[in-house]
mmCIF file of N, CA and C and ligand atoms in Angstrom:
data_model
loop_
_atom_site.group_PDB
_atom_site.id
_atom_site.type_symbol
_atom_site.label_atom_id
_atom_site.label_comp_id
_atom_site.label_asym_id
_atom_site.label_seq_id
_atom_site.Cartn_x
_atom_site.Cartn_y
_atom_site.Cartn_z
ATOM 1 N N MET A 1 89.578 94.384 119.434
ATOM 2 C CA MET A 1 90.149 94.302 120.448
ATOM 3 C C MET A 1 91.784 93.659 120.037
ATOM 4 N N LEU A 2 92.784 94.774 120.553
ATOM 5 C CA LEU A 2 93.797 94.284 120.621
ATOM 6 C C LEU A 2 94.434 93.075 121.341
ATOM 7 N N THR A 3 95.040 92.193 119.983
ATOM 8 C CA THR A 3 95.434 90.456 121.259
ATOM 9 C C THR A 3 97.365 91.624 122.417
ATOM 10 N N GLY A 4 97.085 90.820 123.054
ATOM 11 C CA GLY A 4 98.407 90.924 123.230
ATOM 12 C C GLY A 4 99.317 91.095 122.323
ATOM 13 N N ALA A 5 99.370 90.151 120.947
ATOM 14 C CA ALA A 5 101.388 90.812 120.468
ATOM 15 C C ALA A 5 100.888 92.154 119.122
ATOM 16 N N GLU A 6 99.668 92.020 119.247
ATOM 17 C CA GLU A 6 99.963 93.578 118.349
ATOM 18 C C GLU A 6 99.488 94.937 119.504
ATOM 19 N N ASP A 7 99.046 95.282 121.044
ATOM 20 C CA ASP A 7 99.237 95.893 121.795
ATOM 21 C C ASP A 7 100.964 95.953 121.351
ATOM 22 N N GLU A 8 101.573 94.631 122.045
ATOM 23 C CA GLU A 8 102.716 95.129 122.069
ATOM 24 C C GLU A 8 103.552 96.158 120.767
ATOM 25 N N ASN A 9 103.306 95.653 119.952
ATOM 26 C CA ASN A 9 103.852 96.288 118.552
ATOM 27 C C ASN A 9 103.451 97.585 118.976
ATOM 28 N N ARG A 10 102.155 98.070 119.214
ATOM 29 C CA ARG A 10 102.130 99.296 118.645
ATOM 30 C C ARG A 10 102.972 100.104 120.505
ATOM 31 N N ARG A 11 102.925 99.597 121.196
ATOM 32 C CA ARG A 11 103.574 99.957 122.568
ATOM 33 C C ARG A 11 105.270 100.046 121.788
ATOM 34 N N ASN A 12 105.807 99.496 120.805
ATOM 35 C CA ASN A 12 106.724 99.428 121.039
ATOM 36 C C ASN A 12 107.500 100.602 120.249
ATOM 37 N N ILE A 13 106.096 100.728 119.334
ATOM 38 C CA ILE A 13 106.396 101.573 117.705
ATOM 39 C C ILE A 13 106.619 102.988 118.662
ATOM 40 N N PHE A 14 105.588 103.189 120.012
ATOM 41 C CA PHE A 14 105.425 104.243 119.862
ATOM 42 C C PHE A 14 106.746 105.143 121.644
ATOM 43 N N ASP A 15 107.216 103.655 121.938
ATOM 44 C CA ASP A 15 108.217 104.051 123.392
ATOM 45 C C ASP A 15 109.535 104.293 122.930
ATOM 46 N N ALA A 16 109.505 104.641 121.740
ATOM 47 C CA ALA A 16 111.098 105.450 121.066
ATOM 48 C C ALA A 16 110.575 106.891 121.275
ATOM 49 N N PRO A 17 111.383 107.709 121.499
ATOM 50 C CA PRO A 17 111.420 109.091 121.441
ATOM 51 C C PRO A 17 110.885 109.251 120.428
ATOM 52 N N ILE A 18 110.030 110.411 120.592
ATOM 53 C CA ILE A 18 109.530 110.030 118.679
ATOM 54 C C ILE A 18 110.462 112.009 118.344
ATOM 55 N N HIS A 19 110.858 112.175 118.526
ATOM 56 C CA HIS A 19 112.486 113.088 118.054
ATOM 57 C C HIS A 19 113.427 112.757 117.115
ATOM 58 N N LYS A 20 113.063 111.276 118.346
ATOM 59 C CA LYS A 20 114.735 110.816 116.599
ATOM 60 C C LYS A 20 113.718 109.859 115.552
ATOM 61 N N ARG A 21 112.811 109.800 115.655
ATOM 62 C CA ARG A 21 112.128 109.046 114.274
ATOM 63 C C ARG A 21 111.903 110.399 113.231
ATOM 64 N N PHE A 22 111.463 111.099 114.061
ATOM 65 C CA PHE A 22 110.879 112.821 113.018
ATOM 66 C C PHE A 22 111.775 114.047 113.065
ATOM 67 N N PRO A 23 112.637 114.452 112.011
ATOM 68 C CA PRO A 23 113.755 115.803 112.230
ATOM 69 C C PRO A 23 112.702 116.654 112.904
ATOM 70 N N LYS A 24 113.651 117.311 114.171
ATOM 71 C CA LYS A 24 112.942 118.480 114.527
ATOM 72 C C LYS A 24 112.550 119.509 113.543
ATOM 73 N N ARG A 25 113.083 119.684 112.586
ATOM 74 C CA ARG A 25 112.649 120.964 111.595
ATOM 75 C C ARG A 25 112.729 120.497 110.511
ATOM 76 N N PHE A 26 110.916 120.581 109.536
ATOM 77 C CA PHE A 26 110.739 120.343 108.282
ATOM 78 C C PHE A 26 110.382 120.505 107.258
ATOM 79 N N ASN A 27 110.849 120.562 106.193
ATOM 80 C CA ASN A 27 109.961 121.228 105.101
ATOM 81 C C ASN A 27 108.968 121.177 104.832
ATOM 82 N N ILE A 28 108.124 122.708 104.911
ATOM 83 C CA ILE A 28 106.484 122.195 104.156
ATOM 84 C C ILE A 28 106.928 122.485 102.425
ATOM 85 N N TYR A 29 106.842 122.938 102.120
ATOM 86 C CA TYR A 29 107.615 123.395 100.934
ATOM 87 C C TYR A 29 108.474 124.900 100.771
ATOM 88 N N GLY A 30 108.802 125.044 99.682
ATOM 89 C CA GLY A 30 110.132 126.266 99.693
ATOM 90 C C GLY A 30 110.853 126.071 101.071
ATOM 91 N N ASP A 31 110.955 127.241 101.111
ATOM 92 C CA ASP A 31 111.565 128.104 102.150
ATOM 93 C C ASP A 31 110.639 127.858 102.916
ATOM 94 N N THR A 32 108.834 126.763 103.845
ATOM 95 C CA THR A 32 109.129 126.967 104.255
ATOM 96 C C THR A 32 108.913 126.124 105.875
ATOM 97 N N TYR A 33 109.354 126.476 106.908
ATOM 98 C CA TYR A 33 109.770 124.548 107.207
ATOM 99 C C TYR A 33 108.940 125.517 108.656
ATOM 100 N N ALA A 34 108.544 124.247 109.334
ATOM 101 C CA ALA A 34 108.234 124.034 110.591
ATOM 102 C C ALA A 34 108.916 123.332 111.373
ATOM 103 N N GLU A 35 108.740 123.281 113.082
ATOM 104 C CA GLU A 35 109.467 122.629 113.512
ATOM 105 C C GLU A 35 108.276 121.794 114.631
ATOM 106 N N TRP A 36 108.981 120.441 114.852
ATOM 107 C CA TRP A 36 107.619 119.939 115.949
ATOM 108 C C TRP A 36 108.377 120.061 117.339
ATOM 109 N N GLU A 37 106.894 120.283 117.469
ATOM 110 C CA GLU A 37 107.177 120.973 119.551
ATOM 111 C C GLU A 37 106.508 119.362 120.411
ATOM 112 N N ARG A 38 105.715 118.803 120.670
ATOM 113 C CA ARG A 38 105.236 117.838 121.248
ATOM 114 C C ARG A 38 103.796 117.036 120.494
ATOM 115 N N SER A 39 103.998 115.468 120.623
ATOM 116 C CA SER A 39 103.092 115.081 120.284
ATOM 117 C C SER A 39 102.460 114.375 121.760
ATOM 118 N N SER A 40 101.206 113.491 121.313
ATOM 119 C CA SER A 40 100.453 112.805 121.967
ATOM 120 C C SER A 40 99.912 112.151 121.524
ATOM 121 N N ILE A 41 100.103 110.903 122.106
ATOM 122 C CA ILE A 41 99.081 109.393 121.701
ATOM 123 C C ILE A 41 97.284 109.585 122.317
ATOM 124 N N LEU A 42 96.596 109.622 121.839
ATOM 125 C CA LEU A 42 95.292 108.671 122.506
ATOM 126 C C LEU A 42 94.746 107.669 122.313
ATOM 127 N N TYR A 43 94.326 106.764 122.313
ATOM 128 C CA TYR A 43 94.207 104.999 121.941
ATOM 129 C C TYR A 43 92.936 105.966 122.194
ATOM 130 N N LEU A 44 92.008 105.163 120.487
ATOM 131 C CA LEU A 44 90.980 105.115 121.115
ATOM 132 C C LEU A 44 90.074 103.472 120.768
ATOM 133 N N ASN A 45 90.057 103.690 121.994
ATOM 134 C CA ASN A 45 88.592 102.303 122.711
ATOM 135 C C ASN A 45 87.433 103.508 123.459
ATOM 136 N N PRO A 46 86.612 103.056 122.540
ATOM 137 C CA PRO A 46 85.901 103.376 122.919
ATOM 138 C C PRO A 46 84.737 102.721 124.438
ATOM 139 N N LYS A 47 85.574 101.263 125.052
ATOM 140 C CA LYS A 47 84.979 101.192 126.111
ATOM 141 C C LYS A 47 85.759 102.845 127.223
ATOM 142 N N TYR A 48 87.168 103.298 127.167
ATOM 143 C CA TYR A 48 87.620 103.707 127.749
ATOM 144 C C TYR A 48 87.631 105.589 127.339
ATOM 145 N N VAL A 49 87.320 106.137 126.010
ATOM 146 C CA VAL A 49 87.268 107.128 125.449
ATOM 147 C C VAL A 49 86.279 107.284 124.888
ATOM 148 N N ASN A 50 85.892 108.472 125.255
ATOM 149 C CA ASN A 50 84.075 108.747 124.182
ATOM 150 C C ASN A 50 84.674 109.407 122.919
ATOM 151 N N CYS A 51 84.966 108.621 122.903
ATOM 152 C CA CYS A 51 84.314 107.868 120.995
ATOM 153 C C CYS A 51 83.956 107.171 120.500
ATOM 154 N N THR A 52 83.637 107.066 119.125
ATOM 155 C CA THR A 52 83.214 106.126 118.156
ATOM 156 C C THR A 52 83.424 106.870 116.864
ATOM 157 N N LYS A 53 82.705 105.600 115.990
ATOM 158 C CA LYS A 53 82.909 105.077 114.251
ATOM 159 C C LYS A 53 81.535 106.462 113.726
ATOM 160 N N CYS A 54 82.194 107.208 112.950
ATOM 161 C CA CYS A 54 81.518 107.637 112.077
ATOM 162 C C CYS A 54 79.593 106.750 111.116
ATOM 163 N N SER A 55 78.676 106.585 111.347
ATOM 164 C CA SER A 55 77.820 105.683 111.100
ATOM 165 C C SER A 55 78.350 105.294 109.063
ATOM 166 N N ASP A 56 78.661 106.943 108.577
ATOM 167 C CA ASP A 56 78.892 105.902 107.368
ATOM 168 C C ASP A 56 80.208 105.803 106.942
ATOM 169 N N CYS A 57 81.629 106.548 107.137
ATOM 170 C CA CYS A 57 82.744 106.468 106.652
ATOM 171 C C CYS A 57 83.745 105.525 107.795
ATOM 172 N N ASP A 58 83.282 105.736 109.305
ATOM 173 C CA ASP A 58 84.019 104.823 110.538
ATOM 174 C C ASP A 58 85.037 105.540 110.407
ATOM 175 N N SER A 59 84.881 107.268 110.339
ATOM 176 C CA SER A 59 86.259 107.519 110.523
ATOM 177 C C SER A 59 85.647 108.126 112.715
ATOM 178 N N TRP A 60 87.081 108.233 112.943
ATOM 179 C CA TRP A 60 87.024 109.223 114.657
ATOM 180 C C TRP A 60 86.131 109.420 115.162
ATOM 181 N N ILE A 61 84.371 109.754 115.967
ATOM 182 C CA ILE A 61 84.267 111.406 116.429
ATOM 183 C C ILE A 61 84.464 110.912 118.017
ATOM 184 N N THR A 62 83.976 112.340 118.652
ATOM 185 C CA THR A 62 83.656 111.860 119.635
ATOM 186 C C THR A 62 82.186 112.262 119.900
ATOM 187 N N ASP A 63 81.084 112.257 121.087
ATOM 188 C CA ASP A 63 79.804 112.392 121.464
ATOM 189 C C ASP A 63 80.247 113.863 121.987
ATOM 190 N N LYS A 64 79.827 115.200 121.719
ATOM 191 C CA LYS A 64 79.571 116.357 122.998
ATOM 192 C C LYS A 64 78.361 116.048 123.936
ATOM 193 N N GLN A 65 77.381 115.421 123.502
ATOM 194 C CA GLN A 65 76.774 114.620 123.809
ATOM 195 C C GLN A 65 76.793 114.565 125.331
ATOM 196 N N LYS A 66 78.042 113.524 125.227
ATOM 197 C CA LYS A 66 78.698 112.594 126.452
ATOM 198 C C LYS A 66 79.683 112.833 127.353
ATOM 199 N N PRO A 67 80.028 112.353 128.387
ATOM 200 C CA PRO A 67 81.004 113.317 129.273
ATOM 201 C C PRO A 67 81.823 112.953 128.629
ATOM 202 N N GLY A 68 83.375 113.381 128.749
ATOM 203 C CA GLY A 68 84.385 113.089 128.453
ATOM 204 C C GLY A 68 84.714 113.617 127.028
ATOM 205 N N TYR A 69 84.481 114.377 126.453
ATOM 206 C CA TYR A 69 84.233 114.761 125.394
ATOM 207 C C TYR A 69 85.244 115.413 124.337
ATOM 208 N N GLN A 70 86.710 115.023 123.420
ATOM 209 C CA GLN A 70 87.272 114.596 123.024
ATOM 210 C C GLN A 70 87.533 115.781 122.167
ATOM 211 N N ALA A 71 88.707 117.113 122.759
ATOM 212 C CA ALA A 71 88.669 117.762 121.672
ATOM 213 C C ALA A 71 89.554 117.331 120.302
ATOM 214 N N ARG A 72 91.046 116.545 120.327
ATOM 215 C CA ARG A 72 90.921 115.727 118.617
ATOM 216 C C ARG A 72 91.012 115.675 118.163
ATOM 217 N N LEU A 73 88.916 115.158 118.495
ATOM 218 C CA LEU A 73 88.518 114.615 117.644
ATOM 219 C C LEU A 73 87.134 115.321 116.700
ATOM 220 N N ASP A 74 87.015 114.723 115.514
ATOM 221 C CA ASP A 74 85.643 115.723 114.398
ATOM 222 C C ASP A 74 84.050 115.162 115.229
ATOM 223 N N VAL A 75 83.555 115.564 116.070
ATOM 224 C CA VAL A 75 81.982 116.412 117.009
ATOM 225 C C VAL A 75 81.451 115.497 115.713
ATOM 226 N N GLY A 76 80.912 114.438 117.056
ATOM 227 C CA GLY A 76 80.008 113.624 115.813
ATOM 228 C C GLY A 76 78.411 114.598 115.844
ATOM 229 N N GLU A 77 77.428 114.532 115.178
ATOM 230 C CA GLU A 77 76.311 115.011 114.575
ATOM 231 C C GLU A 77 75.222 113.783 114.740
ATOM 232 N N TYR A 78 74.125 113.974 115.136
ATOM 233 C CA TYR A 78 72.627 112.884 115.413
ATOM 234 C C TYR A 78 72.094 113.528 114.135
ATOM 235 N N VAL A 79 72.141 112.444 113.559
ATOM 236 C CA VAL A 79 71.022 112.355 111.904
ATOM 237 C C VAL A 79 69.832 111.297 111.832
ATOM 238 N N ASP A 80 68.725 111.283 112.810
ATOM 239 C CA ASP A 80 68.126 110.557 112.504
ATOM 240 C C ASP A 80 68.624 109.734 113.443
ATOM 241 N N GLU A 81 68.893 109.907 114.313
ATOM 242 C CA GLU A 81 69.605 108.979 115.385
ATOM 243 C C GLU A 81 70.454 108.099 115.617
ATOM 244 N N LYS A 82 71.097 108.564 114.282
ATOM 245 C CA LYS A 82 73.028 107.745 114.015
ATOM 246 C C LYS A 82 73.898 109.011 114.306
ATOM 247 N N ILE A 83 74.340 108.670 114.574
ATOM 248 C CA ILE A 83 75.316 109.639 115.166
ATOM 249 C C ILE A 83 77.213 109.775 113.101
ATOM 250 N N TYR A 84 77.191 110.961 112.431
ATOM 251 C CA TYR A 84 77.797 111.018 111.334
ATOM 252 C C TYR A 84 78.719 112.129 111.676
ATOM 253 N N CYS A 85 79.989 111.643 111.826
ATOM 254 C CA CYS A 85 81.260 112.620 110.969
ATOM 255 C C CYS A 85 80.993 114.249 110.123
ATOM 256 N N PRO A 86 81.047 115.500 110.473
ATOM 257 C CA PRO A 86 80.709 116.430 110.534
ATOM 258 C C PRO A 86 80.758 116.852 108.625
ATOM 259 N N GLU A 87 81.328 115.707 108.108
ATOM 260 C CA GLU A 87 80.971 115.531 106.356
ATOM 261 C C GLU A 87 79.765 114.500 106.379
ATOM 262 N N CYS A 88 79.839 113.674 106.647
ATOM 263 C CA CYS A 88 78.483 112.841 106.268
ATOM 264 C C CYS A 88 77.460 112.885 107.254
ATOM 265 N N ALA A 89 76.745 113.893 107.531
ATOM 266 C CA ALA A 89 75.988 114.571 108.635
ATOM 267 C C ALA A 89 75.171 115.608 107.870
ATOM 268 N N THR A 90 75.986 116.199 106.498
ATOM 269 C CA THR A 90 75.356 116.934 105.976
ATOM 270 C C THR A 90 75.007 116.404 104.883
ATOM 271 N N PHE A 91 75.694 114.976 104.089
ATOM 272 C CA PHE A 91 74.581 114.397 102.972
ATOM 273 C C PHE A 91 73.963 113.221 104.189
ATOM 274 N N ALA A 92 73.826 113.548 105.281
ATOM 275 C CA ALA A 92 72.340 112.226 106.058
ATOM 276 C C ALA A 92 71.295 113.045 105.571
ATOM 277 N N ARG A 93 71.914 114.843 105.921
ATOM 278 C CA ARG A 93 71.233 115.545 106.485
ATOM 279 C C ARG A 93 70.275 115.994 105.002
ATOM 280 N N GLU A 94 71.094 115.946 103.751
ATOM 281 C CA GLU A 94 70.141 115.922 102.533
ATOM 282 C C GLU A 94 69.332 114.681 102.394
ATOM 283 N N LYS A 95 69.684 114.436 102.467
ATOM 284 C CA LYS A 95 69.034 112.654 102.154
ATOM 285 C C LYS A 95 67.963 112.532 102.776
ATOM 286 N N LEU A 96 67.520 112.843 103.309
ATOM 287 C CA LEU A 96 66.965 112.924 104.676
ATOM 288 C C LEU A 96 65.132 114.197 104.416
ATOM 289 N N LYS A 97 65.926 115.199 103.486
ATOM 290 C CA LYS A 97 65.153 116.170 103.030
ATOM 291 C C LYS A 97 64.632 115.686 101.749
ATOM 292 N N ASN A 98 64.835 114.662 100.810
ATOM 293 C CA ASN A 98 64.414 114.348 99.325
ATOM 294 C C ASN A 98 63.457 113.330 99.919
HETATM 295 ZN ZN1 ZN L 101 81.116 110.182 108.531
#
């Protein structure tokens, strides 16, 4: 949980127009460029958003079996009643086999 000061700092970072913080057009490599079109912010708080952390690596994931599934997050997978990110789920399944 964020304290009031932390929340205020975070808000200040994102309040500034993003196009002033990043160039509209930026170089990927060589002569390849990408252009920024838009961005969005998703505050990850399991109390309000369908998100949780992987049981192994702590990366943010969403639970497709619950309402409010977040398409911007990796989908968590249950292995032996614990939820994992896709990579850790693979290892957890392998571990169960052995
Ligand atoms: Zn993981």
